[in-house]
Amino acid sequence: MKESVYHGTCTKHRYSIENHGLDPAKCKYRSDHWLGQGVYFFDDYEKARWWTSSISSQNNNCGGVVFQSAIEARDEEVLNLDDYHQLDCFLTETISILEDIQKECSGKMPVFEKDCFRALFFDYYKAKKGISVITATFQKNAAGYTARRNSEELKKQTQIMNLIKIRFHERQICVSKKECIKSSKIVYNEEEEVI
């Protein structure tokens, strides 16, 4: 895998990233990460720009930056959930892993919060299988980087999208091994945009 991707974050992390690089070990732990712990990238610059405004608003409107990065990983270190062969293999292995966990727990399956299970499981799977990069495309009824709509319009949009069975697609790449992030450079800095 060789790919050019974009990481959006708030400006308070800019100098650390410039000095030390994007490092999965330095990322804030989140129990609800989509694909487990790691540095998240978009394959689309505009989505990374949108994310900077979202993350900036959660950090006292400190501003946003977008880094363009080159990521590389051997095929056996990559789990591409958009590839149906890999997804099918992942599901087969997942069923087997869950059966093993049940056996090891004397018939009492550990209880996980639904929102946290996904991240916990992906972290476990990455460690067990030597996976450094996971890619997946998520489907949404609404996305912050599209036209702004009020709640009534969003309700209608959701009804239409459910009727025609079409969704917004958002591909994300989660890198959990620093060595896979070969380079990073700033391609957008909100502080430089302000006059």
Coordinates of N, CA and C in Angstrom, one line a residue:
M1 N 0.8 -1.2 0.0 CA 0.0 0.0 0.0 C 0.9 1.2 0.0
K2 N 0.6 2.1 -0.9 CA 1.3 3.5 -1.0 C 0.1 4.4 -1.3
E3 N 0.0 5.4 -0.4 CA -1.1 6.3 -0.6 C -0.8 7.7 -0.1
S4 N -1.3 8.8 -0.7 CA -1.2 10.1 -0.2 C -2.5 10.4 0.4
V5 N -2.5 10.9 1.7 CA -3.7 11.1 2.5 C -3.6 12.4 3.3
Y6 N -4.7 12.7 4.0 CA -4.8 14.0 4.7 C -5.2 13.8 6.1
H7 N -4.5 14.5 7.0 CA -4.9 14.5 8.5 C -5.2 15.9 8.9
G8 N -6.4 16.1 9.4 CA -6.9 17.4 9.9 C -6.8 17.3 11.4
T9 N -6.3 18.4 12.0 CA -6.3 18.5 13.4 C -6.3 20.0 13.8
C10 N -6.3 20.3 15.1 CA -6.3 21.7 15.6 C -4.8 22.2 15.7
T11 N -4.7 23.5 15.6 CA -3.3 24.1 15.5 C -2.5 23.9 16.8
K12 N -3.1 23.5 17.9 CA -2.3 23.3 19.1 C -1.4 22.1 19.0
H13 N -1.7 21.2 18.0 CA -0.8 20.1 17.8 C 0.2 20.3 16.7
R14 N 0.2 21.4 16.0 CA 1.0 21.7 14.8 C 2.5 21.4 15.1
Y15 N 3.0 22.1 16.1 CA 4.5 22.1 16.3 C 5.0 20.7 16.8
S16 N 4.2 20.0 17.5 CA 4.5 18.7 18.0 C 4.6 17.8 16.7
I17 N 3.6 17.9 15.8 CA 3.6 17.1 14.6 C 4.8 17.4 13.7
E18 N 5.1 18.7 13.6 CA 6.2 19.1 12.7 C 7.5 18.7 13.3
N19 N 7.7 18.6 14.6 CA 8.9 18.2 15.3 C 9.1 16.7 15.4
H20 N 8.0 16.0 15.7 CA 8.0 14.6 16.0 C 7.3 13.7 15.0
G21 N 6.6 14.3 14.1 CA 5.8 13.5 13.1 C 4.5 13.1 13.7
L22 N 3.7 12.5 12.8 CA 2.4 12.0 13.3 C 2.7 10.6 13.9
D23 N 2.3 10.5 15.2 CA 2.7 9.3 15.9 C 1.4 8.7 16.6
P24 N 1.0 7.5 16.2 CA -0.1 6.9 16.8 C 0.0 6.7 18.3
A25 N 1.2 6.6 18.8 CA 1.3 6.4 20.3 C 1.0 7.7 21.0
K26 N 1.1 8.8 20.3 CA 0.8 10.1 21.0 C -0.7 10.6 20.8
C27 N -1.4 9.8 20.1 CA -2.8 10.2 19.9 C -3.6 10.0 21.2
K28 N -4.6 10.8 21.4 CA -5.5 10.7 22.5 C -6.3 9.4 22.4
Y29 N -6.4 8.6 23.5 CA -7.1 7.4 23.5 C -8.6 7.7 23.4
R30 N -9.3 7.1 22.6 CA -10.8 7.2 22.5 C -11.4 5.9 22.4
S31 N -12.3 5.6 23.3 CA -13.0 4.3 23.4 C -14.0 4.1 22.3
D32 N -14.3 5.2 21.5 CA -15.3 5.0 20.4 C -14.7 5.2 19.0
H33 N -13.4 5.1 18.9 CA -12.7 5.2 17.6 C -13.3 4.2 16.6
W34 N -13.6 4.6 15.4 CA -14.2 3.8 14.4 C -13.4 2.5 14.1
L35 N -12.1 2.7 14.0 CA -11.2 1.6 13.5 C -10.2 1.3 14.6
G36 N -10.4 1.6 15.8 CA -9.4 1.4 16.9 C -8.5 2.6 17.0
Q37 N -7.5 2.5 17.8 CA -6.6 3.6 18.1 C -5.6 3.8 17.0
G38 N -5.2 5.0 16.7 CA -4.3 5.3 15.7 C -4.4 6.8 15.2
V39 N -3.7 7.1 14.2 CA -3.8 8.4 13.5 C -4.8 8.2 12.3
Y40 N -5.8 9.0 12.2 CA -6.8 8.9 11.2 C -6.6 9.9 10.1
F41 N -6.8 9.4 8.9 CA -6.6 10.1 7.7 C -7.8 10.0 6.8
F42 N -8.0 11.0 6.0 CA -9.0 11.0 4.9 C -8.3 10.9 3.6
D43 N -8.9 10.3 2.6 CA -8.3 10.3 1.3 C -8.7 11.5 0.5
D44 N -9.4 12.4 1.1 CA -10.0 13.6 0.5 C -9.6 14.8 1.3
Y45 N -9.0 15.8 0.6 CA -8.5 17.0 1.3 C -9.7 17.8 1.9
E46 N -10.8 17.9 1.1 CA -11.9 18.7 1.6 C -12.5 18.2 2.9
K47 N -12.5 16.8 3.0 CA -13.0 16.2 4.3 C -12.1 16.5 5.4
A48 N -10.8 16.5 5.2 CA -9.8 16.8 6.2 C -10.0 18.3 6.6
R49 N -10.2 19.2 5.7 CA -10.5 20.6 6.0 C -11.7 20.7 6.9
W50 N -12.8 20.0 6.5 CA -14.0 20.0 7.3 C -13.7 19.6 8.7
W51 N -12.9 18.5 8.9 CA -12.7 18.0 10.2 C -11.9 19.0 11.0
T52 N -11.0 19.8 10.4 CA -10.3 20.8 11.2 C -11.2 21.7 11.9
S53 N -12.3 22.2 11.2 CA -13.2 23.1 11.9 C -14.0 22.4 13.0
S54 N -14.3 21.1 12.8 CA -15.0 20.4 13.8 C -14.2 20.2 15.1
I55 N -12.9 19.8 14.9 CA -12.0 19.6 16.0 C -11.6 20.9 16.7
S56 N -11.5 21.9 15.9 CA -11.1 23.3 16.4 C -12.2 23.7 17.3
S57 N -13.5 23.6 16.9 CA -14.6 24.0 17.8 C -14.7 23.3 19.1
Q58 N -14.1 22.0 19.1 CA -14.1 21.3 20.4 C -12.9 21.7 21.3
N59 N -12.0 22.5 20.7 CA -10.8 23.0 21.4 C -10.7 24.5 21.5
N60 N -11.8 25.2 21.9 CA -11.8 26.6 22.1 C -11.5 27.4 20.8
N61 N -11.9 26.8 19.7 CA -11.7 27.5 18.4 C -10.3 27.9 18.1
C62 N -9.4 27.0 18.4 CA -8.0 27.3 18.3 C -7.5 27.3 16.8
G63 N -8.3 26.9 15.9 CA -7.9 26.9 14.5 C -7.5 25.5 14.0
G64 N -7.4 25.3 12.7 CA -7.1 24.0 12.2 C -5.9 24.0 11.2
V65 N -5.3 22.8 11.1 CA -4.3 22.6 10.1 C -4.5 21.2 9.5
V66 N -4.1 21.1 8.2 CA -4.2 19.9 7.5 C -2.8 19.5 7.0
F67 N -2.4 18.2 7.4 CA -1.2 17.7 6.9 C -1.4 16.7 5.8
Q68 N -0.6 16.8 4.7 CA -0.7 15.8 3.7 C 0.5 14.8 4.0
S69 N 0.1 13.5 4.0 CA 1.1 12.5 4.4 C 1.2 11.4 3.4
A70 N 2.3 10.8 3.3 CA 2.5 9.6 2.5 C 2.5 8.4 3.5
I71 N 1.7 7.4 3.2 CA 1.7 6.2 4.0 C 2.0 5.0 3.2
E72 N 2.8 4.1 3.8 CA 3.2 2.9 3.1 C 3.1 1.8 4.1
A73 N 2.6 0.6 3.6 CA 2.6 -0.6 4.4 C 2.6 -1.8 3.5
R74 N 3.2 -2.9 4.0 CA 3.2 -4.1 3.3 C 1.7 -4.6 3.2
D75 N 1.4 -5.3 2.2 CA 0.0 -5.8 2.0 C -0.5 -6.6 3.2
E76 N 0.4 -7.4 3.8 CA -0.1 -8.2 4.9 C -0.3 -7.4 6.2
E77 N 0.1 -6.2 6.2 CA -0.2 -5.3 7.4 C -1.4 -4.4 7.2
V78 N -2.1 -4.6 6.1 CA -3.2 -3.7 5.7 C -4.5 -4.5 5.7
L79 N -5.5 -4.0 6.4 CA -6.9 -4.6 6.4 C -7.7 -3.6 5.6
N80 N -8.1 -3.9 4.4 CA -9.0 -3.1 3.6 C -10.4 -3.6 3.6
L81 N -11.2 -3.0 4.4 CA -12.6 -3.5 4.6 C -13.5 -3.1 3.4
D82 N -13.0 -2.4 2.4 CA -13.7 -2.1 1.2 C -13.5 -3.2 0.2
D83 N -12.5 -4.1 0.4 CA -12.3 -5.2 -0.5 C -13.1 -6.4 0.1
Y84 N -14.1 -6.9 -0.7 CA -15.0 -7.9 -0.2 C -14.3 -9.2 0.2
H85 N -13.1 -9.5 -0.5 CA -12.4 -10.7 -0.1 C -11.8 -10.6 1.4
Q86 N -11.2 -9.4 1.6 CA -10.6 -9.1 2.9 C -11.7 -9.0 4.0
L87 N -12.9 -8.4 3.6 CA -14.0 -8.2 4.5 C -14.5 -9.6 4.9
D88 N -14.7 -10.5 3.9 CA -15.2 -11.8 4.2 C -14.2 -12.6 5.1
C89 N -13.0 -12.5 4.8 CA -12.0 -13.2 5.7 C -12.0 -12.6 7.1
F90 N -12.1 -11.3 7.2 CA -12.1 -10.6 8.5 C -13.4 -11.1 9.3
L91 N -14.5 -11.3 8.6 CA -15.7 -11.7 9.3 C -15.6 -13.2 9.8
T92 N -15.0 -14.0 8.9 CA -14.7 -15.4 9.3 C -13.8 -15.5 10.6
E93 N -12.7 -14.7 10.5 CA -11.8 -14.7 11.7 C -12.4 -14.1 12.9
T94 N -13.3 -13.1 12.7 CA -14.0 -12.4 13.8 C -14.9 -13.4 14.6
I95 N -15.6 -14.2 13.8 CA -16.5 -15.2 14.4 C -15.7 -16.2 15.2
S96 N -14.5 -16.6 14.6 CA -13.6 -17.6 15.3 C -13.1 -16.9 16.6
I97 N -12.7 -15.7 16.5 CA -12.1 -15.0 17.7 C -13.1 -14.9 18.8
L98 N -14.4 -14.5 18.4 CA -15.4 -14.4 19.4 C -15.7 -15.8 20.1
E99 N -15.7 -16.8 19.3 CA -15.9 -18.2 19.8 C -14.8 -18.5 20.8
D100 N -13.5 -18.2 20.5 CA -12.4 -18.4 21.4 C -12.6 -17.6 22.7
I101 N -13.0 -16.4 22.6 CA -13.2 -15.6 23.8 C -14.3 -16.2 24.7
Q102 N -15.3 -16.7 24.1 CA -16.4 -17.3 24.9 C -15.9 -18.6 25.6
K103 N -15.0 -19.4 24.9 CA -14.5 -20.5 25.5 C -13.6 -20.2 26.7
E104 N -12.7 -19.1 26.5 CA -11.8 -18.7 27.6 C -12.5 -18.1 28.7
C105 N -13.7 -17.6 28.6 CA -14.4 -16.9 29.6 C -15.4 -17.8 30.4
S106 N -15.2 -19.1 30.3 CA -16.1 -20.1 31.0 C -17.6 -19.9 30.7
G107 N -17.9 -19.6 29.5 CA -19.3 -19.4 29.1 C -19.8 -18.0 29.4
K108 N -19.1 -17.2 30.1 CA -19.5 -15.8 30.4 C -18.8 -14.8 29.6
M109 N -19.5 -14.4 28.5 CA -18.9 -13.5 27.6 C -18.7 -12.1 28.3
P110 N -17.5 -11.5 28.1 CA -17.3 -10.2 28.7 C -18.4 -9.2 28.1
V111 N -18.8 -8.3 29.0 CA -19.8 -7.3 28.6 C -19.1 -6.0 28.2
F112 N -19.4 -5.6 27.0 CA -18.8 -4.3 26.5 C -19.9 -3.4 26.1
E113 N -19.7 -2.1 26.3 CA -20.6 -1.1 25.9 C -20.6 -1.2 24.3
K114 N -21.8 -1.1 23.8 CA -22.0 -1.2 22.3 C -21.1 -0.2 21.6
D115 N -21.0 1.0 22.0 CA -20.2 2.1 21.4 C -18.7 1.9 21.5
C116 N -18.3 1.1 22.5 CA -16.9 0.9 22.7 C -16.4 -0.4 22.2
F117 N -17.3 -1.3 21.9 CA -16.8 -2.7 21.5 C -16.0 -2.6 20.2
R118 N -16.5 -1.8 19.2 CA -15.8 -1.7 17.9 C -14.4 -1.3 18.0
A119 N -14.0 -0.3 18.8 CA -12.6 0.2 18.9 C -11.8 -0.9 19.6
L120 N -12.4 -1.4 20.7 CA -11.7 -2.5 21.5 C -11.4 -3.7 20.6
F121 N -12.4 -4.1 19.9 CA -12.2 -5.3 19.0 C -11.1 -5.0 17.9
F122 N -11.2 -3.9 17.3 CA -10.2 -3.6 16.2 C -8.8 -3.5 16.8
D123 N -8.6 -2.9 18.0 CA -7.3 -2.9 18.6 C -6.8 -4.3 18.9
Y124 N -7.7 -5.2 19.4 CA -7.4 -6.6 19.6 C -7.0 -7.3 18.3
Y125 N -7.8 -7.1 17.3 CA -7.6 -7.7 16.0 C -6.2 -7.3 15.4
K126 N -5.9 -6.0 15.5 CA -4.7 -5.4 15.0 C -3.5 -6.1 15.7
A127 N -3.6 -6.2 17.0 CA -2.5 -6.8 17.7 C -2.3 -8.3 17.4
K128 N -3.4 -9.0 17.3 CA -3.4 -10.4 17.1 C -2.9 -10.8 15.6
K129 N -3.2 -9.9 14.7 CA -2.9 -10.2 13.3 C -1.8 -9.4 12.7
G130 N -1.2 -8.5 13.5 CA 0.0 -7.7 13.0 C -0.5 -6.7 11.9
I131 N -1.7 -6.1 12.1 CA -2.2 -5.1 11.2 C -1.8 -3.7 11.6
S132 N -1.3 -2.9 10.7 CA -0.8 -1.6 11.0 C -1.7 -0.5 10.4
V133 N -2.5 -0.9 9.4 CA -3.4 0.1 8.7 C -4.7 -0.6 8.4
I134 N -5.8 0.1 8.8 CA -7.1 -0.4 8.4 C -7.8 0.8 7.6
T135 N -8.4 0.4 6.5 CA -9.2 1.3 5.7 C -10.6 0.8 5.6
A136 N -11.5 1.8 5.6 CA -12.9 1.5 5.5 C -13.7 2.7 5.0
T137 N -14.7 2.4 4.3 CA -15.6 3.5 3.8 C -16.9 3.4 4.6
F138 N -17.2 4.5 5.3 CA -18.4 4.5 6.1 C -19.6 5.2 5.4
Q139 N -20.8 4.8 5.6 CA -21.9 5.4 5.0 C -22.7 6.3 6.0
K140 N -23.2 7.4 5.5 CA -23.9 8.4 6.4 C -25.1 8.9 5.7
N141 N -26.1 9.2 6.5 CA -27.3 9.9 5.9 C -27.0 11.4 5.8
A142 N -26.2 11.9 6.6 CA -25.8 13.3 6.6 C -24.4 13.5 6.9
A143 N -23.7 14.5 6.4 CA -22.3 14.8 6.6 C -22.1 16.3 6.8
G144 N -21.3 16.6 7.7 CA -21.0 18.0 8.0 C -20.4 18.8 6.9
Y145 N -19.7 18.1 5.9 CA -19.1 18.8 4.8 C -20.0 19.0 3.6
T146 N -21.2 18.8 3.8 CA -22.2 19.0 2.7 C -23.0 20.2 3.0
A147 N -24.0 20.5 2.1 CA -24.8 21.7 2.3 C -25.5 21.7 3.7
R148 N -25.5 22.9 4.3 CA -26.1 23.0 5.7 C -27.7 23.0 5.5
R149 N -28.3 22.1 6.3 CA -29.7 22.0 6.3 C -30.3 22.1 7.7
N150 N -31.5 22.6 7.8 CA -32.1 22.7 9.2 C -32.6 21.3 9.5
S151 N -33.1 21.2 10.7 CA -33.6 19.8 11.2 C -34.7 19.2 10.3
E152 N -35.6 20.1 9.9 CA -36.7 19.6 9.0 C -36.2 19.1 7.7
E153 N -35.2 19.8 7.1 CA -34.6 19.4 5.8 C -33.8 18.1 6.0
L154 N -33.1 18.0 7.1 CA -32.3 16.8 7.4 C -33.2 15.6 7.5
K155 N -34.4 15.8 8.2 CA -35.3 14.7 8.3 C -35.8 14.3 6.9
K156 N -36.1 15.2 6.0 CA -36.6 14.9 4.7 C -35.4 14.2 3.9
Q157 N -34.2 14.7 4.1 CA -33.0 14.2 3.4 C -32.9 12.7 3.8
T158 N -33.0 12.4 5.1 CA -32.9 11.0 5.6 C -33.9 10.1 5.0
Q159 N -35.2 10.6 4.9 CA -36.2 9.9 4.3 C -35.9 9.5 2.9
I160 N -35.5 10.5 2.1 CA -35.2 10.3 0.7 C -34.0 9.3 0.6
M161 N -33.0 9.5 1.3 CA -31.8 8.6 1.2 C -32.2 7.2 1.6
N162 N -33.1 7.0 2.6 CA -33.5 5.7 3.0 C -34.4 5.1 1.9
L163 N -35.2 5.9 1.2 CA -36.1 5.4 0.2 C -35.2 4.9 -1.0
I164 N -34.3 5.7 -1.4 CA -33.5 5.4 -2.6 C -32.2 4.6 -2.3
K165 N -32.0 4.3 -1.0 CA -30.9 3.5 -0.5 C -29.5 4.0 -1.0
I166 N -29.3 5.3 -0.9 CA -28.0 5.9 -1.2 C -27.5 6.7 0.0
R167 N -26.2 6.7 0.2 CA -25.6 7.3 1.4 C -24.4 8.1 0.9
F168 N -24.0 9.0 1.8 CA -22.7 9.7 1.6 C -21.6 8.7 2.0
H169 N -20.5 8.7 1.3 CA -19.4 7.7 1.6 C -18.2 8.5 2.1
E170 N -17.6 8.0 3.1 CA -16.5 8.6 3.7 C -15.4 7.6 4.0
R171 N -14.4 7.6 3.2 CA -13.3 6.6 3.4 C -12.3 7.2 4.4
Q172 N -12.0 6.4 5.5 CA -11.0 6.7 6.5 C -9.9 5.7 6.5
I173 N -8.7 6.2 6.9 CA -7.6 5.3 7.0 C -7.0 5.5 8.4
C174 N -6.9 4.4 9.2 CA -6.4 4.4 10.5 C -5.0 3.8 10.5
V175 N -4.0 4.5 10.9 CA -2.6 4.0 10.9 C -2.2 3.9 12.4
S176 N -1.8 2.7 12.8 CA -1.5 2.4 14.2 C 0.0 2.1 14.4
K177 N 0.8 2.3 13.3 CA 2.3 2.1 13.4 C 3.0 3.3 12.8
K178 N 3.7 4.0 13.6 CA 4.4 5.2 13.1 C 5.2 5.0 11.9
E179 N 5.9 3.9 11.8 CA 6.8 3.6 10.6 C 6.1 3.6 9.3
C180 N 4.7 3.5 9.3 CA 4.0 3.5 8.0 C 3.7 4.9 7.5
I181 N 3.9 5.9 8.4 CA 3.7 7.3 8.0 C 5.1 7.8 7.5
K182 N 5.3 7.9 6.2 CA 6.6 8.2 5.7 C 7.0 9.6 5.6
S183 N 6.0 10.5 5.5 CA 6.3 12.0 5.4 C 5.0 12.7 5.7
S184 N 5.1 13.9 6.2 CA 4.0 14.8 6.4 C 4.4 16.2 6.2
K185 N 3.5 17.0 5.6 CA 3.8 18.4 5.4 C 2.4 19.2 5.5
I186 N 2.5 20.4 6.0 CA 1.3 21.2 6.1 C 0.9 21.7 4.7
V187 N -0.5 21.5 4.5 CA -1.0 22.0 3.2 C -2.1 23.0 3.5
Y188 N -2.5 23.1 4.7 CA -3.5 24.2 5.1 C -3.2 24.6 6.6
N189 N -3.2 25.9 6.8 CA -3.1 26.4 8.2 C -4.1 27.5 8.3
E190 N -5.1 27.3 9.1 CA -6.1 28.3 9.3 C -5.6 29.7 9.8
E191 N -4.5 29.6 10.7 CA -3.9 30.9 11.2 C -3.4 31.8 10.1
E192 N -2.9 31.2 9.0 CA -2.4 31.9 7.9 C -3.5 32.5 7.0
E193 N -4.7 31.9 7.1 CA -5.9 32.4 6.4 C -6.5 33.6 7.0
V194 N -6.3 33.8 8.3 CA -7.0 34.9 9.0 C -6.2 36.2 8.8
I195 N -7.0 37.2 8.4 CA -6.3 38.5 8.1 C -6.7 39.5 9.2

